[in-house]
Amino acid sequence: MQFFIDTANIDEIRTASTWGIIDGVTTNPSLIAREGRNLGETIREITTLIDGPISAEVQEAPAEAMVKEAFSFAQIHPNIIIKVPMTFEGIKATKTLSAHGIKTNVTLVFSVPQALMAAKAGATYVSPFIGRIDDFTASERAGSDLVQDIRIAFDNYGIETKIIAASIRHTQHVTQAALAGADVATIPFRVLLDMIEHPLTTKGLAIFRDAAKK
Ligand code: E4P
């Protein structure tokens, strides 16, 4: 399973990169806006910190405009993945980008048919948003059930599009994504911290430290 960091915050990416376990980065317009910086400049800086897939999202627009914006992002670095919204125009743009050998991440996926459509258009990745589905359905498993269903559907047909479990809110979502067979989990910085720290580990270390003193 690959771990991407879901942020546009350079300090978070720099810190997480020192752990040596981050495989890629996802950003979105909200995350970019939160940092108050230009998208191109932010993405360029991220490419200097992480050597792996880095998703940059095009603005929702007619397919031709999204493709044009995607070409300009793709020129920044070979690791750039174009994040495209799951819409009719997004599907058209994905198809065109895939024909040009540009990798895509179809985002805002909330159903198996949407994932199949994105894969059919040649998406490199699909991003089901598990946290938002859980919020929407008031269920703790609806998001991971969707990931599992997409996994089964893709495996039934040997579809190579990779599944990114996105919109992760806590470590339990990471567990669920892993059990459901997601290829990647894209994880906010605070959840990455929680994946390493545990109160019982801290407590256990204190006990061992005391024992060592004796
Ligand atoms: C994924 O690529 C998105 O950036 C992200 O996971 C969205 O999550 P949210 O529901 O926390 O906004």
JSON list of C-alpha atoms and ligand atoms in Angstrom, two decimals:
[
{"chain": "A", "resi": 1, "resn": "MET", "atom": "CA", "xyz": [0.00, 0.00, 0.00]},
{"chain": "A", "resi": 2, "resn": "GLN", "atom": "CA", "xyz": [1.30, 3.43, -0.86]},
{"chain": "A", "resi": 3, "resn": "PHE", "atom": "CA", "xyz": [0.94, 6.48, 1.39]},
{"chain": "A", "resi": 4, "resn": "PHE", "atom": "CA", "xyz": [0.45, 9.89, -0.14]},
{"chain": "A", "resi": 5, "resn": "ILE", "atom": "CA", "xyz": [0.25, 13.02, 1.97]},
{"chain": "A", "resi": 6, "resn": "ASP", "atom": "CA", "xyz": [-2.93, 15.04, 1.39]},
{"chain": "A", "resi": 7, "resn": "THR", "atom": "CA", "xyz": [-1.81, 18.63, 1.85]},
{"chain": "A", "resi": 8, "resn": "ALA", "atom": "CA", "xyz": [-0.34, 21.66, 0.11]},
{"chain": "A", "resi": 9, "resn": "ASN", "atom": "CA", "xyz": [1.48, 22.77, 3.25]},
{"chain": "A", "resi": 10, "resn": "ILE", "atom": "CA", "xyz": [5.21, 22.78, 2.49]},
{"chain": "A", "resi": 11, "resn": "ASP", "atom": "CA", "xyz": [6.28, 22.44, 6.13]},
{"chain": "A", "resi": 12, "resn": "GLU", "atom": "CA", "xyz": [4.09, 19.35, 6.57]},
{"chain": "A", "resi": 13, "resn": "ILE", "atom": "CA", "xyz": [5.42, 17.81, 3.35]},
{"chain": "A", "resi": 14, "resn": "ARG", "atom": "CA", "xyz": [9.02, 18.59, 4.32]},
{"chain": "A", "resi": 15, "resn": "THR", "atom": "CA", "xyz": [8.60, 17.03, 7.79]},
{"chain": "A", "resi": 16, "resn": "ALA", "atom": "CA", "xyz": [6.83, 13.94, 6.47]},
{"chain": "A", "resi": 17, "resn": "SER", "atom": "CA", "xyz": [9.45, 13.52, 3.72]},
{"chain": "A", "resi": 18, "resn": "THR", "atom": "CA", "xyz": [12.16, 13.08, 6.38]},
{"chain": "A", "resi": 19, "resn": "TRP", "atom": "CA", "xyz": [10.40, 9.91, 7.61]},
{"chain": "A", "resi": 20, "resn": "GLY", "atom": "CA", "xyz": [11.17, 8.26, 4.26]},
{"chain": "A", "resi": 21, "resn": "ILE", "atom": "CA", "xyz": [7.75, 6.66, 3.88]},
{"chain": "A", "resi": 22, "resn": "ILE", "atom": "CA", "xyz": [5.79, 9.15, 1.77]},
{"chain": "A", "resi": 23, "resn": "ASP", "atom": "CA", "xyz": [5.21, 7.90, -1.78]},
{"chain": "A", "resi": 24, "resn": "GLY", "atom": "CA", "xyz": [3.37, 10.91, -3.23]},
{"chain": "A", "resi": 25, "resn": "VAL", "atom": "CA", "xyz": [1.28, 14.02, -2.62]},
{"chain": "A", "resi": 26, "resn": "THR", "atom": "CA", "xyz": [-2.28, 15.06, -3.40]},
{"chain": "A", "resi": 27, "resn": "THR", "atom": "CA", "xyz": [-3.50, 18.64, -3.42]},
{"chain": "A", "resi": 28, "resn": "ASN", "atom": "CA", "xyz": [-6.86, 20.16, -4.23]},
{"chain": "A", "resi": 29, "resn": "PRO", "atom": "CA", "xyz": [-8.11, 23.75, -4.68]},
{"chain": "A", "resi": 30, "resn": "SER", "atom": "CA", "xyz": [-9.18, 24.01, -1.01]},
{"chain": "A", "resi": 31, "resn": "LEU", "atom": "CA", "xyz": [-5.78, 22.83, 0.24]},
{"chain": "A", "resi": 32, "resn": "ILE", "atom": "CA", "xyz": [-3.98, 25.24, -2.12]},
{"chain": "A", "resi": 33, "resn": "ALA", "atom": "CA", "xyz": [-6.23, 28.16, -1.09]},
{"chain": "A", "resi": 34, "resn": "ARG", "atom": "CA", "xyz": [-5.54, 27.41, 2.58]},
{"chain": "A", "resi": 35, "resn": "GLU", "atom": "CA", "xyz": [-1.83, 28.10, 1.98]},
{"chain": "A", "resi": 36, "resn": "GLY", "atom": "CA", "xyz": [-2.52, 31.39, 0.16]},
{"chain": "A", "resi": 37, "resn": "ARG", "atom": "CA", "xyz": [0.04, 30.67, -2.55]},
{"chain": "A", "resi": 38, "resn": "ASN", "atom": "CA", "xyz": [0.01, 30.19, -6.30]},
{"chain": "A", "resi": 39, "resn": "LEU", "atom": "CA", "xyz": [-0.70, 26.60, -7.44]},
{"chain": "A", "resi": 40, "resn": "GLY", "atom": "CA", "xyz": [2.15, 26.32, -9.96]},
{"chain": "A", "resi": 41, "resn": "GLU", "atom": "CA", "xyz": [4.70, 27.69, -7.51]},
{"chain": "A", "resi": 42, "resn": "THR", "atom": "CA", "xyz": [3.47, 25.37, -4.73]},
{"chain": "A", "resi": 43, "resn": "ILE", "atom": "CA", "xyz": [3.53, 22.30, -6.95]},
{"chain": "A", "resi": 44, "resn": "ARG", "atom": "CA", "xyz": [7.01, 23.16, -8.20]},
{"chain": "A", "resi": 45, "resn": "GLU", "atom": "CA", "xyz": [8.28, 23.34, -4.62]},
{"chain": "A", "resi": 46, "resn": "ILE", "atom": "CA", "xyz": [6.61, 20.04, -3.74]},
{"chain": "A", "resi": 47, "resn": "THR", "atom": "CA", "xyz": [8.49, 18.32, -6.59]},
{"chain": "A", "resi": 48, "resn": "THR", "atom": "CA", "xyz": [11.75, 19.23, -4.86]},
{"chain": "A", "resi": 49, "resn": "LEU", "atom": "CA", "xyz": [10.64, 17.48, -1.65]},
{"chain": "A", "resi": 50, "resn": "ILE", "atom": "CA", "xyz": [8.92, 14.28, -2.80]},
{"chain": "A", "resi": 51, "resn": "ASP", "atom": "CA", "xyz": [10.02, 12.06, -5.67]},
{"chain": "A", "resi": 52, "resn": "GLY", "atom": "CA", "xyz": [6.67, 10.48, -6.51]},
{"chain": "A", "resi": 53, "resn": "PRO", "atom": "CA", "xyz": [3.26, 11.22, -7.99]},
{"chain": "A", "resi": 54, "resn": "ILE", "atom": "CA", "xyz": [2.03, 14.74, -7.16]},
{"chain": "A", "resi": 55, "resn": "SER", "atom": "CA", "xyz": [-1.60, 15.52, -7.98]},
{"chain": "A", "resi": 56, "resn": "ALA", "atom": "CA", "xyz": [-2.45, 19.04, -9.18]},
{"chain": "A", "resi": 57, "resn": "GLU", "atom": "CA", "xyz": [-6.12, 19.73, -9.82]},
{"chain": "A", "resi": 58, "resn": "VAL", "atom": "CA", "xyz": [-7.43, 21.58, -12.88]},
{"chain": "A", "resi": 59, "resn": "GLN", "atom": "CA", "xyz": [-10.34, 23.98, -12.48]},
{"chain": "A", "resi": 60, "resn": "GLU", "atom": "CA", "xyz": [-13.73, 22.65, -13.49]},
{"chain": "A", "resi": 61, "resn": "ALA", "atom": "CA", "xyz": [-14.32, 23.90, -17.06]},
{"chain": "A", "resi": 62, "resn": "PRO", "atom": "CA", "xyz": [-15.12, 22.61, -20.54]},
{"chain": "A", "resi": 63, "resn": "ALA", "atom": "CA", "xyz": [-12.84, 19.67, -21.41]},
{"chain": "A", "resi": 64, "resn": "GLU", "atom": "CA", "xyz": [-10.69, 21.69, -23.82]},
{"chain": "A", "resi": 65, "resn": "ALA", "atom": "CA", "xyz": [-9.89, 24.26, -21.13]},
{"chain": "A", "resi": 66, "resn": "MET", "atom": "CA", "xyz": [-9.07, 21.55, -18.56]},
{"chain": "A", "resi": 67, "resn": "VAL", "atom": "CA", "xyz": [-6.78, 19.84, -21.08]},
{"chain": "A", "resi": 68, "resn": "LYS", "atom": "CA", "xyz": [-5.02, 23.14, -21.76]},
{"chain": "A", "resi": 69, "resn": "GLU", "atom": "CA", "xyz": [-4.47, 23.77, -18.07]},
{"chain": "A", "resi": 70, "resn": "ALA", "atom": "CA", "xyz": [-3.36, 20.14, -17.62]},
{"chain": "A", "resi": 71, "resn": "PHE", "atom": "CA", "xyz": [-0.69, 20.52, -20.31]},
{"chain": "A", "resi": 72, "resn": "SER", "atom": "CA", "xyz": [0.75, 23.52, -18.50]},
{"chain": "A", "resi": 73, "resn": "PHE", "atom": "CA", "xyz": [0.85, 21.62, -15.16]},
{"chain": "A", "resi": 74, "resn": "ALA", "atom": "CA", "xyz": [2.38, 18.55, -16.83]},
{"chain": "A", "resi": 75, "resn": "GLN", "atom": "CA", "xyz": [5.29, 20.69, -18.03]},
{"chain": "A", "resi": 76, "resn": "ILE", "atom": "CA", "xyz": [6.26, 21.53, -14.44]},
{"chain": "A", "resi": 77, "resn": "HIS", "atom": "CA", "xyz": [7.64, 18.06, -13.70]},
{"chain": "A", "resi": 78, "resn": "PRO", "atom": "CA", "xyz": [7.26, 14.46, -15.01]},
{"chain": "A", "resi": 79, "resn": "ASN", "atom": "CA", "xyz": [5.81, 13.41, -11.61]},
{"chain": "A", "resi": 80, "resn": "ILE", "atom": "CA", "xyz": [2.75, 15.64, -11.98]},
{"chain": "A", "resi": 81, "resn": "ILE", "atom": "CA", "xyz": [-0.59, 13.82, -12.05]},
{"chain": "A", "resi": 82, "resn": "ILE", "atom": "CA", "xyz": [-3.53, 15.83, -13.35]},
{"chain": "A", "resi": 83, "resn": "LYS", "atom": "CA", "xyz": [-6.49, 15.74, -11.00]},
{"chain": "A", "resi": 84, "resn": "VAL", "atom": "CA", "xyz": [-9.69, 15.94, -13.00]},
{"chain": "A", "resi": 85, "resn": "PRO", "atom": "CA", "xyz": [-13.23, 16.23, -11.60]},
{"chain": "A", "resi": 86, "resn": "MET", "atom": "CA", "xyz": [-15.66, 13.35, -12.14]},
{"chain": "A", "resi": 87, "resn": "THR", "atom": "CA", "xyz": [-17.95, 15.13, -14.63]},
{"chain": "A", "resi": 88, "resn": "PHE", "atom": "CA", "xyz": [-18.88, 14.65, -18.29]},
{"chain": "A", "resi": 89, "resn": "GLU", "atom": "CA", "xyz": [-16.25, 17.23, -19.23]},
{"chain": "A", "resi": 90, "resn": "GLY", "atom": "CA", "xyz": [-13.79, 15.62, -16.82]},
{"chain": "A", "resi": 91, "resn": "ILE", "atom": "CA", "xyz": [-14.25, 12.24, -18.50]},
{"chain": "A", "resi": 92, "resn": "LYS", "atom": "CA", "xyz": [-13.63, 13.79, -21.92]},
{"chain": "A", "resi": 93, "resn": "ALA", "atom": "CA", "xyz": [-10.52, 15.54, -20.62]},
{"chain": "A", "resi": 94, "resn": "THR", "atom": "CA", "xyz": [-9.28, 12.32, -19.00]},
{"chain": "A", "resi": 95, "resn": "LYS", "atom": "CA", "xyz": [-9.65, 10.45, -22.28]},
{"chain": "A", "resi": 96, "resn": "THR", "atom": "CA", "xyz": [-7.70, 13.13, -24.17]},
{"chain": "A", "resi": 97, "resn": "LEU", "atom": "CA", "xyz": [-4.96, 13.37, -21.55]},
{"chain": "A", "resi": 98, "resn": "SER", "atom": "CA", "xyz": [-4.61, 9.61, -21.41]},
{"chain": "A", "resi": 99, "resn": "ALA", "atom": "CA", "xyz": [-4.24, 9.52, -25.23]},
{"chain": "A", "resi": 100, "resn": "HIS", "atom": "CA", "xyz": [-1.35, 11.99, -24.82]},
{"chain": "A", "resi": 101, "resn": "GLY", "atom": "CA", "xyz": [0.30, 9.83, -22.15]},
{"chain": "A", "resi": 102, "resn": "ILE", "atom": "CA", "xyz": [-0.51, 12.28, -19.33]},
{"chain": "A", "resi": 103, "resn": "LYS", "atom": "CA", "xyz": [-1.40, 10.62, -16.03]},
{"chain": "A", "resi": 104, "resn": "THR", "atom": "CA", "xyz": [-4.67, 11.53, -14.35]},
{"chain": "A", "resi": 105, "resn": "ASN", "atom": "CA", "xyz": [-6.40, 11.19, -11.01]},
{"chain": "A", "resi": 106, "resn": "VAL", "atom": "CA", "xyz": [-10.18, 11.38, -11.34]},
{"chain": "A", "resi": 107, "resn": "THR", "atom": "CA", "xyz": [-11.43, 12.95, -8.16]},
{"chain": "A", "resi": 108, "resn": "LEU", "atom": "CA", "xyz": [-14.74, 13.26, -6.28]},
{"chain": "A", "resi": 109, "resn": "VAL", "atom": "CA", "xyz": [-15.68, 9.64, -6.98]},
{"chain": "A", "resi": 110, "resn": "PHE", "atom": "CA", "xyz": [-18.65, 8.42, -4.94]},
{"chain": "A", "resi": 111, "resn": "SER", "atom": "CA", "xyz": [-19.85, 5.27, -6.75]},
{"chain": "A", "resi": 112, "resn": "VAL", "atom": "CA", "xyz": [-18.62, 2.17, -8.57]},
{"chain": "A", "resi": 113, "resn": "PRO", "atom": "CA", "xyz": [-20.12, 3.30, -11.91]},
{"chain": "A", "resi": 114, "resn": "GLN", "atom": "CA", "xyz": [-18.21, 6.59, -11.64]},
{"chain": "A", "resi": 115, "resn": "ALA", "atom": "CA", "xyz": [-14.99, 4.67, -10.97]},
{"chain": "A", "resi": 116, "resn": "LEU", "atom": "CA", "xyz": [-15.67, 2.40, -13.96]},
{"chain": "A", "resi": 117, "resn": "MET", "atom": "CA", "xyz": [-16.31, 5.41, -16.22]},
{"chain": "A", "resi": 118, "resn": "ALA", "atom": "CA", "xyz": [-13.08, 7.06, -15.10]},
{"chain": "A", "resi": 119, "resn": "ALA", "atom": "CA", "xyz": [-11.13, 3.84, -15.65]},
{"chain": "A", "resi": 120, "resn": "LYS", "atom": "CA", "xyz": [-12.70, 3.42, -19.08]},
{"chain": "A", "resi": 121, "resn": "ALA", "atom": "CA", "xyz": [-11.50, 6.93, -19.96]},
{"chain": "A", "resi": 122, "resn": "GLY", "atom": "CA", "xyz": [-7.97, 5.84, -19.09]},
{"chain": "A", "resi": 123, "resn": "ALA", "atom": "CA", "xyz": [-7.58, 7.33, -15.60]},
{"chain": "A", "resi": 124, "resn": "THR", "atom": "CA", "xyz": [-4.33, 6.38, -13.88]},
{"chain": "A", "resi": 125, "resn": "TYR", "atom": "CA", "xyz": [-5.99, 6.81, -10.47]},
{"chain": "A", "resi": 126, "resn": "VAL", "atom": "CA", "xyz": [-9.52, 7.18, -9.11]},
{"chain": "A", "resi": 127, "resn": "SER", "atom": "CA", "xyz": [-10.15, 8.86, -5.78]},
{"chain": "A", "resi": 128, "resn": "PRO", "atom": "CA", "xyz": [-13.19, 7.69, -3.81]},
{"chain": "A", "resi": 129, "resn": "PHE", "atom": "CA", "xyz": [-13.74, 10.12, -0.90]},
{"chain": "A", "resi": 130, "resn": "ILE", "atom": "CA", "xyz": [-14.37, 7.84, 2.01]},
{"chain": "A", "resi": 131, "resn": "GLY", "atom": "CA", "xyz": [-14.74, 10.43, 4.78]},
{"chain": "A", "resi": 132, "resn": "ARG", "atom": "CA", "xyz": [-17.27, 12.47, 2.85]},
{"chain": "A", "resi": 133, "resn": "ILE", "atom": "CA", "xyz": [-19.34, 9.35, 2.10]},
{"chain": "A", "resi": 134, "resn": "ASP", "atom": "CA", "xyz": [-19.31, 8.38, 5.76]},
{"chain": "A", "resi": 135, "resn": "ASP", "atom": "CA", "xyz": [-20.44, 11.93, 6.66]},
{"chain": "A", "resi": 136, "resn": "PHE", "atom": "CA", "xyz": [-23.16, 11.86, 3.99]},
{"chain": "A", "resi": 137, "resn": "THR", "atom": "CA", "xyz": [-24.57, 8.47, 4.95]},
{"chain": "A", "resi": 138, "resn": "ALA", "atom": "CA", "xyz": [-23.91, 8.75, 8.69]},
{"chain": "A", "resi": 139, "resn": "SER", "atom": "CA", "xyz": [-22.28, 5.31, 8.42]},
{"chain": "A", "resi": 140, "resn": "GLU", "atom": "CA", "xyz": [-18.81, 4.30, 9.57]},
{"chain": "A", "resi": 141, "resn": "ARG", "atom": "CA", "xyz": [-18.33, 1.83, 6.73]},
{"chain": "A", "resi": 142, "resn": "ALA", "atom": "CA", "xyz": [-19.99, 3.28, 3.63]},
{"chain": "A", "resi": 143, "resn": "GLY", "atom": "CA", "xyz": [-16.74, 4.82, 2.40]},
{"chain": "A", "resi": 144, "resn": "SER", "atom": "CA", "xyz": [-14.63, 1.71, 2.85]},
{"chain": "A", "resi": 145, "resn": "ASP", "atom": "CA", "xyz": [-17.43, -0.46, 1.40]},
{"chain": "A", "resi": 146, "resn": "LEU", "atom": "CA", "xyz": [-17.21, 1.68, -1.74]},
{"chain": "A", "resi": 147, "resn": "VAL", "atom": "CA", "xyz": [-13.43, 1.18, -1.94]},
{"chain": "A", "resi": 148, "resn": "GLN", "atom": "CA", "xyz": [-13.91, -2.57, -1.56]},
{"chain": "A", "resi": 149, "resn": "ASP", "atom": "CA", "xyz": [-16.61, -2.64, -4.26]},
{"chain": "A", "resi": 150, "resn": "ILE", "atom": "CA", "xyz": [-14.40, -0.68, -6.67]},
{"chain": "A", "resi": 151, "resn": "ARG", "atom": "CA", "xyz": [-11.54, -3.12, -5.90]},
{"chain": "A", "resi": 152, "resn": "ILE", "atom": "CA", "xyz": [-13.75, -6.11, -6.75]},
{"chain": "A", "resi": 153, "resn": "ALA", "atom": "CA", "xyz": [-15.10, -4.49, -9.92]},
{"chain": "A", "resi": 154, "resn": "PHE", "atom": "CA", "xyz": [-11.61, -3.50, -11.13]},
{"chain": "A", "resi": 155, "resn": "ASP", "atom": "CA", "xyz": [-10.20, -6.95, -10.34]},
{"chain": "A", "resi": 156, "resn": "ASN", "atom": "CA", "xyz": [-13.09, -8.65, -12.17]},
{"chain": "A", "resi": 157, "resn": "TYR", "atom": "CA", "xyz": [-11.90, -7.02, -15.39]},
{"chain": "A", "resi": 158, "resn": "GLY", "atom": "CA", "xyz": [-8.17, -6.66, -14.78]},
{"chain": "A", "resi": 159, "resn": "ILE", "atom": "CA", "xyz": [-8.53, -2.86, -14.73]},
{"chain": "A", "resi": 160, "resn": "GLU", "atom": "CA", "xyz": [-5.18, -1.31, -13.89]},
{"chain": "A", "resi": 161, "resn": "THR", "atom": "CA", "xyz": [-6.46, 2.09, -12.70]},
{"chain": "A", "resi": 162, "resn": "LYS", "atom": "CA", "xyz": [-5.23, 2.51, -9.14]},
{"chain": "A", "resi": 163, "resn": "ILE", "atom": "CA", "xyz": [-7.58, 3.27, -6.26]},
{"chain": "A", "resi": 164, "resn": "ILE", "atom": "CA", "xyz": [-6.67, 6.14, -3.93]},
{"chain": "A", "resi": 165, "resn": "ALA", "atom": "CA", "xyz": [-8.66, 6.14, -0.69]},
{"chain": "A", "resi": 166, "resn": "ALA", "atom": "CA", "xyz": [-9.15, 9.89, -0.16]},
{"chain": "A", "resi": 167, "resn": "SER", "atom": "CA", "xyz": [-10.89, 12.12, 2.36]},
{"chain": "A", "resi": 168, "resn": "ILE", "atom": "CA", "xyz": [-9.33, 10.21, 5.24]},
{"chain": "A", "resi": 169, "resn": "ARG", "atom": "CA", "xyz": [-10.29, 11.61, 8.63]},
{"chain": "A", "resi": 170, "resn": "HIS", "atom": "CA", "xyz": [-8.63, 9.23, 11.12]},
{"chain": "A", "resi": 171, "resn": "THR", "atom": "CA", "xyz": [-6.44, 6.14, 11.43]},
{"chain": "A", "resi": 172, "resn": "GLN", "atom": "CA", "xyz": [-9.46, 3.82, 11.36]},
{"chain": "A", "resi": 173, "resn": "HIS", "atom": "CA", "xyz": [-10.04, 5.00, 7.78]},
{"chain": "A", "resi": 174, "resn": "VAL", "atom": "CA", "xyz": [-6.48, 3.95, 6.91]},
{"chain": "A", "resi": 175, "resn": "THR", "atom": "CA", "xyz": [-7.16, 0.50, 8.38]},
{"chain": "A", "resi": 176, "resn": "GLN", "atom": "CA", "xyz": [-10.43, 0.25, 6.46]},
{"chain": "A", "resi": 177, "resn": "ALA", "atom": "CA", "xyz": [-8.77, 1.38, 3.21]},
{"chain": "A", "resi": 178, "resn": "ALA", "atom": "CA", "xyz": [-6.03, -1.23, 3.61]},
{"chain": "A", "resi": 179, "resn": "LEU", "atom": "CA", "xyz": [-8.52, -4.02, 4.32]},
{"chain": "A", "resi": 180, "resn": "ALA", "atom": "CA", "xyz": [-10.67, -2.92, 1.38]},
{"chain": "A", "resi": 181, "resn": "GLY", "atom": "CA", "xyz": [-7.70, -3.21, -0.98]},
{"chain": "A", "resi": 182, "resn": "ALA", "atom": "CA", "xyz": [-6.97, 0.43, -1.84]},
{"chain": "A", "resi": 183, "resn": "ASP", "atom": "CA", "xyz": [-3.69, 0.79, -3.73]},
{"chain": "A", "resi": 184, "resn": "VAL", "atom": "CA", "xyz": [-3.01, 4.13, -2.05]},
{"chain": "A", "resi": 185, "resn": "ALA", "atom": "CA", "xyz": [-4.28, 6.08, 0.94]},
{"chain": "A", "resi": 186, "resn": "THR", "atom": "CA", "xyz": [-3.86, 9.84, 0.75]},
{"chain": "A", "resi": 187, "resn": "ILE", "atom": "CA", "xyz": [-3.60, 11.02, 4.31]},
{"chain": "A", "resi": 188, "resn": "PRO", "atom": "CA", "xyz": [-3.63, 14.40, 6.09]},
{"chain": "A", "resi": 189, "resn": "PHE", "atom": "CA", "xyz": [-0.52, 15.22, 8.13]},
{"chain": "A", "resi": 190, "resn": "ARG", "atom": "CA", "xyz": [-2.27, 14.97, 11.52]},
{"chain": "A", "resi": 191, "resn": "VAL", "atom": "CA", "xyz": [-3.50, 11.44, 10.68]},
{"chain": "A", "resi": 192, "resn": "LEU", "atom": "CA", "xyz": [0.02, 10.45, 9.56]},
{"chain": "A", "resi": 193, "resn": "LEU", "atom": "CA", "xyz": [1.23, 11.52, 13.02]},
{"chain": "A", "resi": 194, "resn": "ASP", "atom": "CA", "xyz": [-1.45, 9.36, 14.63]},
{"chain": "A", "resi": 195, "resn": "MET", "atom": "CA", "xyz": [-0.29, 6.41, 12.50]},
{"chain": "A", "resi": 196, "resn": "ILE", "atom": "CA", "xyz": [3.07, 6.51, 14.26]},
{"chain": "A", "resi": 197, "resn": "GLU", "atom": "CA", "xyz": [2.21, 7.71, 17.76]},
{"chain": "A", "resi": 198, "resn": "HIS", "atom": "CA", "xyz": [0.05, 5.70, 20.16]},
{"chain": "A", "resi": 199, "resn": "PRO", "atom": "CA", "xyz": [-0.59, 6.44, 23.85]},
{"chain": "A", "resi": 200, "resn": "LEU", "atom": "CA", "xyz": [0.25, 2.85, 24.78]},
{"chain": "A", "resi": 201, "resn": "THR", "atom": "CA", "xyz": [3.58, 3.07, 22.93]},
{"chain": "A", "resi": 202, "resn": "THR", "atom": "CA", "xyz": [4.39, 6.26, 24.88]},
{"chain": "A", "resi": 203, "resn": "LYS", "atom": "CA", "xyz": [3.31, 4.62, 28.14]},
{"chain": "A", "resi": 204, "resn": "GLY", "atom": "CA", "xyz": [5.27, 1.45, 27.35]},
{"chain": "A", "resi": 205, "resn": "LEU", "atom": "CA", "xyz": [8.41, 3.48, 26.66]},
{"chain": "A", "resi": 206, "resn": "ALA", "atom": "CA", "xyz": [8.08, 5.28, 30.00]},
{"chain": "A", "resi": 207, "resn": "ILE", "atom": "CA", "xyz": [7.85, 1.90, 31.77]},
{"chain": "A", "resi": 208, "resn": "PHE", "atom": "CA", "xyz": [10.95, 0.62, 29.93]},
{"chain": "A", "resi": 209, "resn": "ARG", "atom": "CA", "xyz": [12.85, 3.83, 30.71]},
{"chain": "A", "resi": 210, "resn": "ASP", "atom": "CA", "xyz": [12.08, 3.45, 34.42]},
{"chain": "A", "resi": 211, "resn": "ALA", "atom": "CA", "xyz": [13.08, -0.22, 34.32]},
{"chain": "A", "resi": 212, "resn": "ALA", "atom": "CA", "xyz": [16.37, 0.64, 32.56]},
{"chain": "A", "resi": 213, "resn": "LYS", "atom": "CA", "xyz": [17.23, 3.16, 35.31]},
{"chain": "A", "resi": 214, "resn": "LYS", "atom": "CA", "xyz": [16.87, 0.39, 37.90]},
{"chain": "B", "resi": 1, "resn": "E4P", "atom": "C1", "xyz": [-8.06, 13.94, -2.23]},
{"chain": "B", "resi": 1, "resn": "E4P", "atom": "O1", "xyz": [-7.25, 13.91, -3.14]},
{"chain": "B", "resi": 1, "resn": "E4P", "atom": "C2", "xyz": [-8.58, 15.16, -1.60]},
{"chain": "B", "resi": 1, "resn": "E4P", "atom": "O2", "xyz": [-7.56, 16.15, -1.60]},
{"chain": "B", "resi": 1, "resn": "E4P", "atom": "C3", "xyz": [-8.98, 15.01, -0.17]},
{"chain": "B", "resi": 1, "resn": "E4P", "atom": "O3", "xyz": [-8.74, 13.72, 0.31]},
{"chain": "B", "resi": 1, "resn": "E4P", "atom": "C4", "xyz": [-10.29, 15.61, 0.16]},
{"chain": "B", "resi": 1, "resn": "E4P", "atom": "O4", "xyz": [-10.63, 15.34, 1.48]},
{"chain": "B", "resi": 1, "resn": "E4P", "atom": "P1", "xyz": [-11.64, 16.19, 2.38]},
{"chain": "B", "resi": 1, "resn": "E4P", "atom": "O5", "xyz": [-12.96, 15.49, 2.37]},
{"chain": "B", "resi": 1, "resn": "E4P", "atom": "O6", "xyz": [-11.01, 16.14, 3.74]},
{"chain": "B", "resi": 1, "resn": "E4P", "atom": "O7", "xyz": [-11.69, 17.58, 1.81]}
]
